């Protein structure tokens, strides 16, 4: 008897869905159209002087540079993969982790926020997540490999990896840039 009751309940749900879709034939296309306006901000960072905000958007796959005073979008930069962590350097460059970006590999990119150009790109592991700048060093966590990669921003070279606990995500540097 319980199985018959469940069957009638399932049939009732199917009939109700059919009726709703019949009364609202544009429902599916309206939902799809709305999804193009969906944003997923993941991380943000203020510029050193506080006049700009860099926001990573994982749904759109972009970095968005916003005027902090007006809230207006100044520019967007299309990235590979899902942009995750964001950091500004004292030289006004923006660094973004490209999680699963480009040929199934993960990169960190250096972006000039004045024109949106990608100046440099480093492979750090498949799942770069958090980024921070400590003086002339860029430190990047890799969520999948349990490590942090140190990049020398002056020379552009990767100095090495530091093993950390599983699934590292965000990190920050001390105000004197001594520790991250």
Coordinates of N, CA, C and O in Angstrom, one line a residue:
X1 N 0.8 -1.2 0.0 CA 0.0 0.0 0.0 C 0.9 1.3 0.0 O 0.5 2.2 -0.6
X2 N 2.0 1.2 0.8 CA 2.9 2.4 0.8 C 3.5 2.7 -0.6 O 3.7 3.8 -0.9
X3 N 3.8 1.6 -1.3 CA 4.4 1.8 -2.6 C 3.4 2.4 -3.6 O 3.8 3.3 -4.4
X4 N 2.2 2.1 -3.5 CA 1.1 2.7 -4.4 C 1.0 4.2 -4.0 O 0.9 5.0 -4.9
X5 N 1.0 4.5 -2.7 CA 0.9 5.9 -2.3 C 2.1 6.7 -2.8 O 1.9 7.8 -3.3
X6 N 3.3 6.1 -2.8 CA 4.5 6.8 -3.3 C 4.4 7.0 -4.8 O 4.7 8.1 -5.3
X7 N 3.9 6.0 -5.5 CA 3.7 6.1 -6.9 C 2.7 7.3 -7.3 O 3.0 8.1 -8.2
X8 N 1.6 7.3 -6.6 CA 0.6 8.4 -6.8 C 1.2 9.8 -6.5 O 0.9 10.8 -7.2
X9 N 2.0 9.8 -5.4 CA 2.7 11.1 -5.1 C 3.6 11.5 -6.2 O 3.7 12.7 -6.6
X10 N 4.4 10.6 -6.7 CA 5.3 10.9 -7.8 C 4.6 11.4 -9.1 O 4.9 12.4 -9.7
X11 N 3.5 10.7 -9.4 CA 2.7 11.1 -10.5 C 2.1 12.5 -10.3 O 2.1 13.3 -11.2
X12 N 1.7 12.8 -9.1 CA 1.1 14.1 -8.8 C 2.1 15.2 -9.0 O 1.8 16.2 -9.5
X13 N 3.4 14.9 -8.6 CA 4.4 15.9 -8.8 C 4.7 16.1 -10.3 O 4.9 17.3 -10.7
X14 N 4.8 15.1 -11.0 CA 5.0 15.2 -12.5 C 3.9 16.0 -13.1 O 4.2 16.8 -14.0
X15 N 2.7 15.7 -12.8 CA 1.5 16.4 -13.3 C 1.6 17.9 -13.0 O 1.4 18.8 -13.8
X16 N 2.0 18.2 -11.7 CA 2.1 19.6 -11.3 C 3.2 20.3 -12.1 O 3.0 21.4 -12.5
X17 N 4.3 19.7 -12.2 CA 5.4 20.3 -13.0 C 4.9 20.5 -14.5 O 5.2 21.6 -15.0
X18 N 4.3 19.6 -15.0 CA 3.8 19.7 -16.4 C 2.8 20.9 -16.5 O 2.9 21.7 -17.5
X19 N 1.9 21.0 -15.5 CA 1.0 22.1 -15.6 C 1.7 23.5 -15.4 O 1.3 24.4 -16.1
X20 N 2.6 23.6 -14.5 CA 3.4 24.8 -14.3 C 4.1 25.2 -15.6 O 4.0 26.4 -16.0
X21 N 4.8 24.3 -16.2 CA 5.5 24.6 -17.4 C 4.5 24.9 -18.5 O 4.8 25.8 -19.4
X22 N 3.4 24.3 -18.6 CA 2.4 24.6 -19.6 C 1.8 26.0 -19.4 O 1.6 26.7 -20.4
X23 N 1.7 26.5 -18.2 CA 1.2 27.8 -17.9 C 2.2 28.9 -18.1 O 2.0 30.0 -18.3
X24 N 3.5 28.5 -17.9 CA 4.6 29.4 -18.0 C 5.6 28.9 -19.1 O 6.7 28.5 -18.7
X25 N 5.3 29.0 -20.4 CA 6.1 28.4 -21.4 C 7.5 29.0 -21.5 O 8.5 28.5 -21.9
X26 N 7.6 30.3 -21.1 CA 8.9 31.0 -21.2 C 9.7 30.9 -19.9 O 10.8 31.5 -19.8
X27 N 9.3 30.1 -19.0 CA 10.0 29.9 -17.7 C 11.5 29.5 -17.9 O 12.4 30.1 -17.4
X28 N 11.7 28.5 -18.8 CA 13.0 28.0 -19.0 C 13.9 29.0 -19.6 O 15.0 29.3 -19.2
X29 N 13.4 29.7 -20.7 CA 14.3 30.7 -21.3 C 14.5 31.9 -20.4 O 15.6 32.5 -20.5
X30 N 13.5 32.3 -19.6 CA 13.7 33.4 -18.7 C 14.8 33.1 -17.7 O 15.6 33.9 -17.3
X31 N 14.8 31.9 -17.1 CA 15.8 31.4 -16.2 C 17.2 31.4 -16.9 O 18.2 31.9 -16.3
X32 N 17.3 30.9 -18.1 CA 18.6 30.9 -18.8 C 19.1 32.3 -19.1 O 20.2 32.6 -18.9
X33 N 18.1 33.2 -19.4 CA 18.5 34.6 -19.7 C 19.1 35.3 -18.4 O 20.0 36.0 -18.5
X34 N 18.4 35.0 -17.3 CA 18.9 35.6 -16.1 C 20.3 35.1 -15.7 O 21.0 35.8 -15.1
X35 N 20.6 33.9 -16.0 CA 21.9 33.3 -15.6 C 23.1 34.1 -16.3 O 24.2 34.1 -15.8
X36 N 22.9 34.8 -17.4 CA 24.0 35.5 -18.0 C 24.3 36.7 -17.2 O 25.4 37.3 -17.4
X37 N 23.4 37.2 -16.3 CA 23.7 38.3 -15.4 C 24.2 37.9 -14.1 O 24.4 38.7 -13.2
X38 N 24.5 36.6 -13.9 CA 24.9 36.1 -12.6 C 26.4 36.3 -12.4 O 27.2 36.0 -13.3
X39 N 26.8 36.8 -11.2 CA 28.2 37.0 -10.9 C 28.6 36.2 -9.7 O 27.7 36.0 -8.8
X40 N 29.8 35.8 -9.5 CA 30.3 35.1 -8.4 C 31.6 35.8 -7.9 O 32.7 35.2 -8.2
X41 N 31.5 36.9 -7.2 CA 32.8 37.4 -6.7 C 33.4 36.5 -5.7 O 32.7 36.0 -4.8
X42 N 34.7 36.2 -5.8 CA 35.3 35.3 -4.9 C 36.3 36.0 -3.9 O 36.2 35.7 -2.8
X43 N 37.1 36.9 -4.4 CA 38.0 37.6 -3.6 C 38.2 39.0 -4.0 O 37.9 39.3 -5.2
X44 N 38.6 39.9 -3.2 CA 38.9 41.3 -3.6 C 40.0 41.8 -2.8 O 40.4 41.3 -1.8
X45 N 40.6 42.8 -3.4 CA 41.8 43.5 -2.8 C 41.8 45.0 -3.2 O 41.5 45.3 -4.3
X46 N 42.1 45.8 -2.2 CA 42.2 47.3 -2.5 C 43.6 47.6 -3.0 O 44.6 46.9 -2.6
X47 N 43.7 48.6 -3.9 CA 45.0 49.0 -4.4 C 45.7 49.7 -3.2 O 45.1 50.1 -2.2
X48 N 47.0 49.8 -3.3 CA 47.8 50.4 -2.2 C 47.3 51.8 -1.7 O 47.3 52.1 -0.5
X49 N 46.8 52.6 -2.7 CA 46.3 53.9 -2.3 C 44.8 53.9 -2.0 O 44.2 55.0 -1.7
X50 N 44.1 52.8 -2.1 CA 42.7 52.7 -1.8 C 41.7 53.2 -2.8 O 40.5 53.2 -2.6
X51 N 42.2 53.6 -4.0 CA 41.3 54.1 -5.0 C 40.7 53.1 -5.9 O 39.7 53.4 -6.6
X52 N 41.2 51.9 -5.9 CA 40.7 50.8 -6.8 C 40.5 49.6 -6.0 O 41.1 49.3 -5.0
X53 N 39.5 48.8 -6.5 CA 39.3 47.5 -5.9 C 39.3 46.4 -7.1 O 38.7 46.6 -8.1
X54 N 40.1 45.4 -6.9 CA 40.2 44.3 -7.8 C 39.4 43.1 -7.3 O 39.5 42.7 -6.1
X55 N 38.4 42.6 -8.1 CA 37.5 41.6 -7.7 C 37.6 40.4 -8.7 O 37.5 40.6 -9.9
X56 N 37.8 39.2 -8.1 CA 37.9 38.0 -9.0 C 36.4 37.5 -9.1 O 35.7 37.4 -8.1
X57 N 36.0 37.2 -10.3 CA 34.6 36.6 -10.6 C 34.8 35.3 -11.2 O 35.1 35.1 -12.4
X58 N 34.4 34.2 -10.4 CA 34.7 32.9 -10.9 C 33.6 32.4 -11.9 O 33.9 31.6 -12.8
X59 N 32.4 33.0 -11.9 CA 31.4 32.6 -12.9 C 31.8 33.2 -14.3 O 31.7 32.5 -15.3
X60 N 32.2 34.4 -14.3 CA 32.5 35.1 -15.6 C 34.0 34.8 -16.0 O 34.3 35.0 -17.2
X61 N 34.8 34.3 -15.1 CA 36.2 34.0 -15.4 C 37.0 35.3 -15.7 O 37.8 35.4 -16.6
X62 N 36.7 36.4 -14.9 CA 37.3 37.7 -15.1 C 37.8 38.3 -13.8 O 37.3 38.0 -12.8
X63 N 38.7 39.2 -14.0 CA 39.1 40.1 -13.0 C 38.4 41.4 -13.3 O 38.4 41.9 -14.4
X64 N 37.7 42.0 -12.3 CA 37.0 43.3 -12.5 C 37.7 44.4 -11.6 O 37.9 44.2 -10.4
X65 N 38.1 45.5 -12.3 CA 38.7 46.6 -11.6 C 37.6 47.7 -11.4 O 37.0 48.1 -12.4
X66 N 37.4 48.0 -10.2 CA 36.3 49.0 -9.8 C 36.9 50.2 -9.2 O 37.8 50.1 -8.3
X67 N 36.3 51.4 -9.5 CA 36.7 52.6 -8.9 C 36.1 52.6 -7.5 O 34.9 52.5 -7.3
X68 N 36.9 52.7 -6.5 CA 36.4 52.6 -5.1 C 35.5 53.8 -4.7 O 34.7 53.6 -3.8
X69 N 35.7 54.9 -5.3 CA 34.9 56.1 -4.9 C 33.5 56.1 -5.5 O 32.5 56.4 -4.9
X70 N 33.4 55.6 -6.8 CA 32.2 55.7 -7.5 C 31.5 54.3 -7.7 O 30.3 54.3 -7.9
X71 N 32.2 53.3 -7.5 CA 31.7 51.9 -7.7 C 31.6 51.5 -9.2 O 31.1 50.5 -9.5
X72 N 32.1 52.4 -10.1 CA 32.0 52.1 -11.5 C 33.1 51.1 -11.9 O 34.2 51.2 -11.4
X73 N 32.7 50.2 -12.8 CA 33.7 49.3 -13.4 C 34.6 50.0 -14.3 O 34.2 50.6 -15.3
X74 N 35.9 50.0 -14.1 CA 36.9 50.7 -14.9 C 37.3 49.8 -16.1 O 37.4 50.2 -17.2
X75 N 37.5 48.5 -15.8 CA 37.8 47.5 -16.8 C 37.6 46.1 -16.3 O 37.6 45.9 -15.1
X76 N 37.5 45.2 -17.3 CA 37.5 43.7 -16.9 C 38.6 43.1 -17.7 O 38.9 43.5 -18.8
X77 N 39.2 42.0 -17.1 CA 40.2 41.3 -17.8 C 39.8 39.8 -17.8 O 39.5 39.2 -16.7
X78 N 39.7 39.2 -19.0 CA 39.3 37.8 -19.1 C 40.5 36.9 -18.8 O 41.6 37.2 -19.2
X79 N 40.3 35.9 -17.9 CA 41.3 35.0 -17.4 C 41.0 33.6 -17.8 O 39.9 33.3 -18.2
X80 N 42.0 32.7 -17.6 CA 41.8 31.3 -17.8 C 41.3 30.7 -16.5 O 41.7 31.1 -15.4
X81 N 40.5 29.6 -16.6 CA 40.1 28.9 -15.4 C 39.2 29.8 -14.6 O 38.6 30.7 -15.0
X82 N 39.2 29.5 -13.3 CA 38.4 30.3 -12.3 C 39.3 31.2 -11.5 O 40.2 30.7 -10.8
X83 N 39.2 32.5 -11.7 CA 40.1 33.4 -10.9 C 39.7 33.3 -9.4 O 38.5 33.3 -9.1
X84 N 40.7 33.1 -8.6 CA 40.5 32.9 -7.2 C 41.1 34.1 -6.4 O 40.6 35.2 -6.5
X85 N 42.2 33.9 -5.7 CA 42.8 34.9 -4.9 C 43.3 36.1 -5.6 O 43.8 35.9 -6.8
X86 N 43.3 37.3 -5.0 CA 43.7 38.5 -5.6 C 44.6 39.3 -4.6 O 44.3 39.3 -3.4
X87 N 45.7 39.9 -5.1 CA 46.5 40.7 -4.3 C 47.1 41.9 -5.2 O 47.3 41.7 -6.4
X88 N 47.3 43.0 -4.6 CA 48.0 44.1 -5.2 C 49.4 44.2 -4.7 O 49.7 43.9 -3.5
X89 N 50.4 44.7 -5.5 CA 51.7 44.9 -5.0 C 51.9 46.4 -4.8 O 51.0 47.2 -5.2
X90 N 52.9 46.8 -4.1 CA 53.2 48.2 -3.9 C 53.5 49.0 -5.2 O 53.4 50.2 -5.3
X91 N 53.8 48.2 -6.2 CA 54.1 48.8 -7.5 C 52.8 48.9 -8.4 O 52.9 49.1 -9.6
X92 N 51.7 48.7 -7.8 CA 50.3 48.8 -8.4 C 50.1 47.7 -9.5 O 49.4 48.0 -10.4
X93 N 50.7 46.6 -9.3 CA 50.3 45.4 -10.2 C 49.3 44.5 -9.4 O 49.4 44.5 -8.2
X94 N 48.5 43.8 -10.1 CA 47.5 42.9 -9.5 C 47.9 41.5 -9.9 O 48.2 41.2 -11.0
X95 N 47.8 40.6 -8.9 CA 48.1 39.2 -9.0 C 46.9 38.4 -8.8 O 46.2 38.6 -7.8
X96 N 46.6 37.5 -9.7 CA 45.4 36.7 -9.6 C 45.7 35.2 -9.8 O 46.4 34.8 -10.8
X97 N 45.2 34.3 -9.0 CA 45.3 32.9 -9.1 C 44.3 32.4 -10.2 O 43.1 32.7 -10.0
X98 N 44.8 31.6 -11.2 CA 43.9 31.1 -12.2 C 43.7 29.6 -11.8 O 44.5 28.7 -12.3
X99 N 42.7 29.2 -11.1 CA 42.5 27.9 -10.6 C 42.0 27.0 -11.8 O 41.1 27.4 -12.5
X100 N 42.7 25.9 -12.0 CA 42.5 25.1 -13.2 C 42.5 25.9 -14.5 O 41.8 25.6 -15.5
X101 N 43.4 26.8 -14.6 CA 43.4 27.7 -15.8 C 44.4 27.2 -16.9 O 45.5 26.9 -16.6
X102 N 43.9 27.2 -18.1 CA 44.7 27.0 -19.3 C 45.4 25.6 -19.3 O 46.3 25.3 -18.6
X103 N 44.9 24.8 -20.3 CA 45.5 23.5 -20.5 C 45.5 22.6 -19.2 O 46.5 21.9 -19.0
X104 N 44.5 22.7 -18.4 CA 44.3 21.9 -17.2 C 45.5 22.2 -16.2 O 45.8 21.4 -15.4
X105 N 46.1 23.4 -16.3 CA 47.2 23.7 -15.4 C 46.8 25.0 -14.7 O 45.9 25.8 -15.2
X106 N 47.4 25.2 -13.5 CA 47.0 26.5 -12.8 C 48.2 27.5 -12.9 O 49.3 27.1 -12.9
X107 N 47.8 28.7 -13.0 CA 48.7 29.8 -13.2 C 48.4 30.9 -12.2 O 47.3 31.0 -11.7
X108 N 49.4 31.8 -12.0 CA 49.2 33.0 -11.4 C 49.6 34.1 -12.4 O 50.6 33.9 -13.1
X109 N 48.8 35.1 -12.6 CA 49.1 36.1 -13.6 C 49.3 37.5 -12.9 O 48.8 37.8 -11.8
X110 N 50.2 38.3 -13.6 CA 50.4 39.6 -13.2 C 49.7 40.5 -14.2 O 49.9 40.4 -15.4
X111 N 48.9 41.4 -13.7 CA 48.0 42.2 -14.5 C 48.3 43.7 -14.2 O 48.4 44.1 -13.1
X112 N 48.5 44.5 -15.3 CA 48.6 45.9 -15.2 C 47.2 46.5 -15.2 O 46.5 46.4 -16.2
X113 N 46.8 47.0 -14.0 CA 45.4 47.5 -13.9 C 45.1 48.7 -14.8 O 43.9 49.0 -15.0
X114 N 46.1 49.4 -15.2 CA 45.8 50.6 -16.0 C 45.3 50.3 -17.4 O 44.5 51.1 -17.9
X115 N 45.8 49.2 -18.0 CA 45.3 48.9 -19.3 C 44.8 47.4 -19.4 O 44.3 47.0 -20.4
X116 N 44.8 46.7 -18.3 CA 44.3 45.3 -18.3 C 45.2 44.3 -19.0 O 44.7 43.1 -19.2
X117 N 46.4 44.6 -19.3 CA 47.3 43.7 -19.9 C 47.8 42.7 -18.9 O 48.1 43.0 -17.8
X118 N 48.0 41.4 -19.4 CA 48.6 40.4 -18.6 C 50.1 40.4 -18.9 O 50.5 40.2 -20.1
X119 N 50.9 40.8 -18.0 CA 52.3 41.1 -18.2 C 53.2 39.8 -18.0 O 54.1 39.5 -18.8
X120 N 52.8 39.0 -17.0 CA 53.6 37.8 -16.7 C 52.6 36.7 -16.2 O 51.6 37.0 -15.7
X121 N 53.0 35.4 -16.5 CA 52.2 34.3 -16.0 C 53.2 33.2 -15.5 O 54.1 32.9 -16.2
X122 N 52.9 32.7 -14.4 CA 53.7 31.6 -13.8 C 52.8 30.4 -13.6 O 51.7 30.5 -13.0
X123 N 53.4 29.2 -13.9 CA 52.7 27.9 -13.5 C 53.2 27.6 -12.1 O 54.3 27.5 -11.8
X124 N 52.2 27.4 -11.2 CA 52.5 27.1 -9.8 C 51.9 25.8 -9.4 O 52.2 25.4 -8.3
X125 N 51.1 25.2 -10.2 CA 50.4 23.9 -9.8 C 49.0 24.0 -10.3 O 48.5 25.1 -10.7
X126 N 48.3 22.9 -10.3 CA 46.9 22.9 -10.9 C 45.9 23.7 -10.2 O 44.9 24.1 -10.8
X127 N 46.0 24.0 -8.9 CA 44.9 24.6 -8.2 C 45.4 25.8 -7.3 O 45.3 25.8 -6.1
X128 N 46.0 26.8 -8.0 CA 46.4 28.0 -7.2 C 45.2 28.7 -6.6 O 44.2 28.8 -7.2
X129 N 45.3 29.1 -5.3 CA 44.1 29.6 -4.6 C 44.3 30.9 -4.0 O 43.6 31.9 -4.4
X130 N 45.1 31.0 -3.0 CA 45.3 32.3 -2.4 C 46.6 32.9 -2.8 O 47.6 32.2 -3.2
X131 N 46.7 34.3 -2.8 CA 47.9 35.0 -3.2 C 48.1 36.1 -2.2 O 47.2 36.7 -1.8
X132 N 49.4 36.4 -2.0 CA 49.7 37.6 -1.2 C 51.1 38.1 -1.7 O 51.9 37.3 -2.2
X133 N 51.3 39.4 -1.5 CA 52.6 40.0 -1.8 C 53.3 40.4 -0.5 O 52.7 41.1 0.3
X134 N 54.5 40.0 -0.3 CA 55.3 40.4 0.8 C 56.6 41.0 0.3 O 57.5 40.2 -0.1
X135 N 56.7 42.3 0.2 CA 57.8 43.0 -0.3 C 58.0 42.6 -1.8 O 57.1 42.9 -2.6
X136 N 59.1 42.0 -2.2 CA 59.3 41.6 -3.6 C 58.9 40.2 -3.9 O 59.3 39.6 -4.9
X137 N 58.2 39.5 -2.9 CA 57.9 38.1 -3.1 C 56.4 38.0 -3.3 O 55.6 38.6 -2.6
X138 N 56.0 37.1 -4.2 CA 54.6 36.7 -4.3 C 54.5 35.3 -3.8 O 55.3 34.4 -4.2
X139 N 53.6 35.1 -2.9 CA 53.4 33.7 -2.3 C 52.0 33.2 -2.7 O 51.0 34.0 -2.6
X140 N 52.0 32.0 -3.3 CA 50.7 31.4 -3.8 C 50.5 30.1 -3.2 O 51.4 29.2 -3.2
X141 N 49.3 29.9 -2.7 CA 48.9 28.5 -2.2 C 48.4 27.7 -3.3 O 47.8 28.2 -4.2
X142 N 48.6 26.4 -3.2 CA 48.0 25.4 -4.2 C 47.1 24.5 -3.4 O 47.5 23.7 -2.6
X143 N 45.8 24.7 -3.6 CA 44.8 23.9 -2.8 C 44.9 22.4 -3.0 O 44.6 21.7 -2.1
X144 N 45.3 22.0 -4.2 CA 45.3 20.5 -4.5 C 46.6 19.9 -4.0 O 46.6 18.7 -3.7
X145 N 47.7 20.6 -4.1 CA 49.0 20.0 -3.8 C 49.5 20.2 -2.4 O 50.6 19.7 -2.0
X146 N 48.9 21.0 -1.6 CA 49.3 21.3 -0.2 C 50.7 21.9 -0.2 O 51.6 21.5 0.5
X147 N 50.8 23.0 -0.9 CA 52.1 23.8 -0.9 C 51.8 25.2 -1.1 O 50.7 25.7 -1.5
X148 N 52.9 26.0 -0.8 CA 52.9 27.4 -1.2 C 54.1 27.7 -2.0 O 55.2 27.2 -1.7
X149 N 53.9 28.4 -3.1 CA 55.0 28.7 -4.0 C 55.5 30.1 -3.8 O 54.7 31.0 -3.7
X150 N 56.8 30.3 -3.8 CA 57.4 31.7 -3.6 C 58.0 32.1 -4.9 O 58.8 31.4 -5.5
X151 N 57.5 33.3 -5.4 CA 58.0 33.9 -6.7 C 58.7 35.2 -6.4 O 58.2 36.0 -5.6
X152 N 59.9 35.3 -6.9 CA 60.6 36.6 -6.8 C 60.1 37.5 -7.9 O 60.3 37.3 -9.1
X153 N 59.4 38.6 -7.5 CA 58.8 39.5 -8.5 C 59.9 40.4 -9.2 O 59.6 40.8 -10.3
X154 N 61.0 40.6 -8.6 CA 62.1 41.3 -9.2 C 62.7 40.6 -10.4 O 62.8 41.1 -11.5
X155 N 63.0 39.3 -10.2 CA 63.7 38.5 -11.2 C 62.6 37.8 -12.1 O 62.9 37.3 -13.2
X156 N 61.4 37.6 -11.5 CA 60.4 36.8 -12.2 C 60.6 35.3 -12.1 O 59.8 34.5 -12.7
X157 N 61.5 34.9 -11.2 CA 61.7 33.4 -11.1 C 61.0 32.8 -9.9 O 60.8 33.5 -8.9
X158 N 60.7 31.6 -10.0 CA 60.1 30.8 -8.9 C 61.2 30.4 -8.0 O 62.1 29.7 -8.5
X159 N 61.2 30.8 -6.8 CA 62.3 30.4 -5.8 C 62.1 29.0 -5.3 O 63.1 28.4 -4.9
X160 N 60.9 28.6 -5.2 CA 60.7 27.2 -4.6 C 59.3 27.1 -4.0 O 58.5 28.0 -4.0
X161 N 59.1 25.9 -3.5 CA 57.8 25.5 -2.8 C 58.0 25.2 -1.4 O 59.1 24.7 -1.0
X162 N 57.0 25.5 -0.6 CA 57.0 25.2 0.9 C 55.9 24.3 1.1 O 54.7 24.6 0.8
X163 N 56.1 23.1 1.7 CA 55.0 22.2 2.0 C 54.2 22.7 3.2 O 54.8 23.2 4.2
X164 N 52.9 22.7 3.0 CA 52.0 23.1 4.1 C 50.9 22.1 4.3 O 50.9 21.0 3.6
X165 N 50.0 22.3 5.3 CA 49.0 21.3 5.5 C 48.1 21.2 4.3 O 48.1 22.0 3.4
X166 N 47.3 20.2 4.3 CA 46.3 19.9 3.2 C 45.4 21.1 3.0 O 44.9 21.7 3.9
X167 N 45.1 21.3 1.7 CA 44.1 22.2 1.2 C 44.3 23.7 1.7 O 43.4 24.3 2.2
X168 N 45.5 24.2 1.5 CA 45.7 25.6 1.9 C 44.9 26.5 1.0 O 44.6 26.3 -0.2
X169 N 44.4 27.6 1.6 CA 43.5 28.5 0.9 C 44.2 29.9 0.9 O 45.2 30.2 0.3
X170 N 43.6 30.8 1.7 CA 44.1 32.2 1.7 C 45.2 32.4 2.6 O 45.5 31.6 3.6
X171 N 46.0 33.4 2.4 CA 47.1 33.8 3.3 C 47.3 35.3 3.1 O 46.7 35.9 2.2
X172 N 48.0 35.9 4.1 CA 48.3 37.3 4.0 C 49.7 37.5 4.6 O 50.3 36.6 5.1
X173 N 50.2 38.7 4.4 CA 51.5 39.1 4.8 C 51.4 40.1 6.0 O 50.4 40.8 6.1
X174 N 52.4 40.1 6.8 CA 52.4 41.1 7.9 C 52.7 42.4 7.3 O 53.2 42.5 6.2
X175 N 52.3 43.5 8.0 CA 52.4 44.8 7.5 C 53.9 45.2 7.2 O 54.1 46.1 6.3
X176 N 54.8 44.6 7.8 CA 56.2 44.9 7.5 C 56.8 44.0 6.5 O 58.0 44.0 6.2
X177 N 56.0 43.1 5.9 CA 56.3 42.2 4.8 C 57.4 41.1 5.3 O 58.1 40.6 4.4
X178 N 57.5 40.9 6.5 CA 58.4 39.9 7.1 C 57.9 38.5 6.9 O 58.6 37.6 6.6
X179 N 56.6 38.3 7.2 CA 56.0 37.0 7.2 C 54.8 36.9 6.4 O 54.0 37.9 6.3
X180 N 54.5 35.7 5.8 CA 53.3 35.5 5.1 C 52.6 34.3 5.7 O 53.2 33.4 6.3

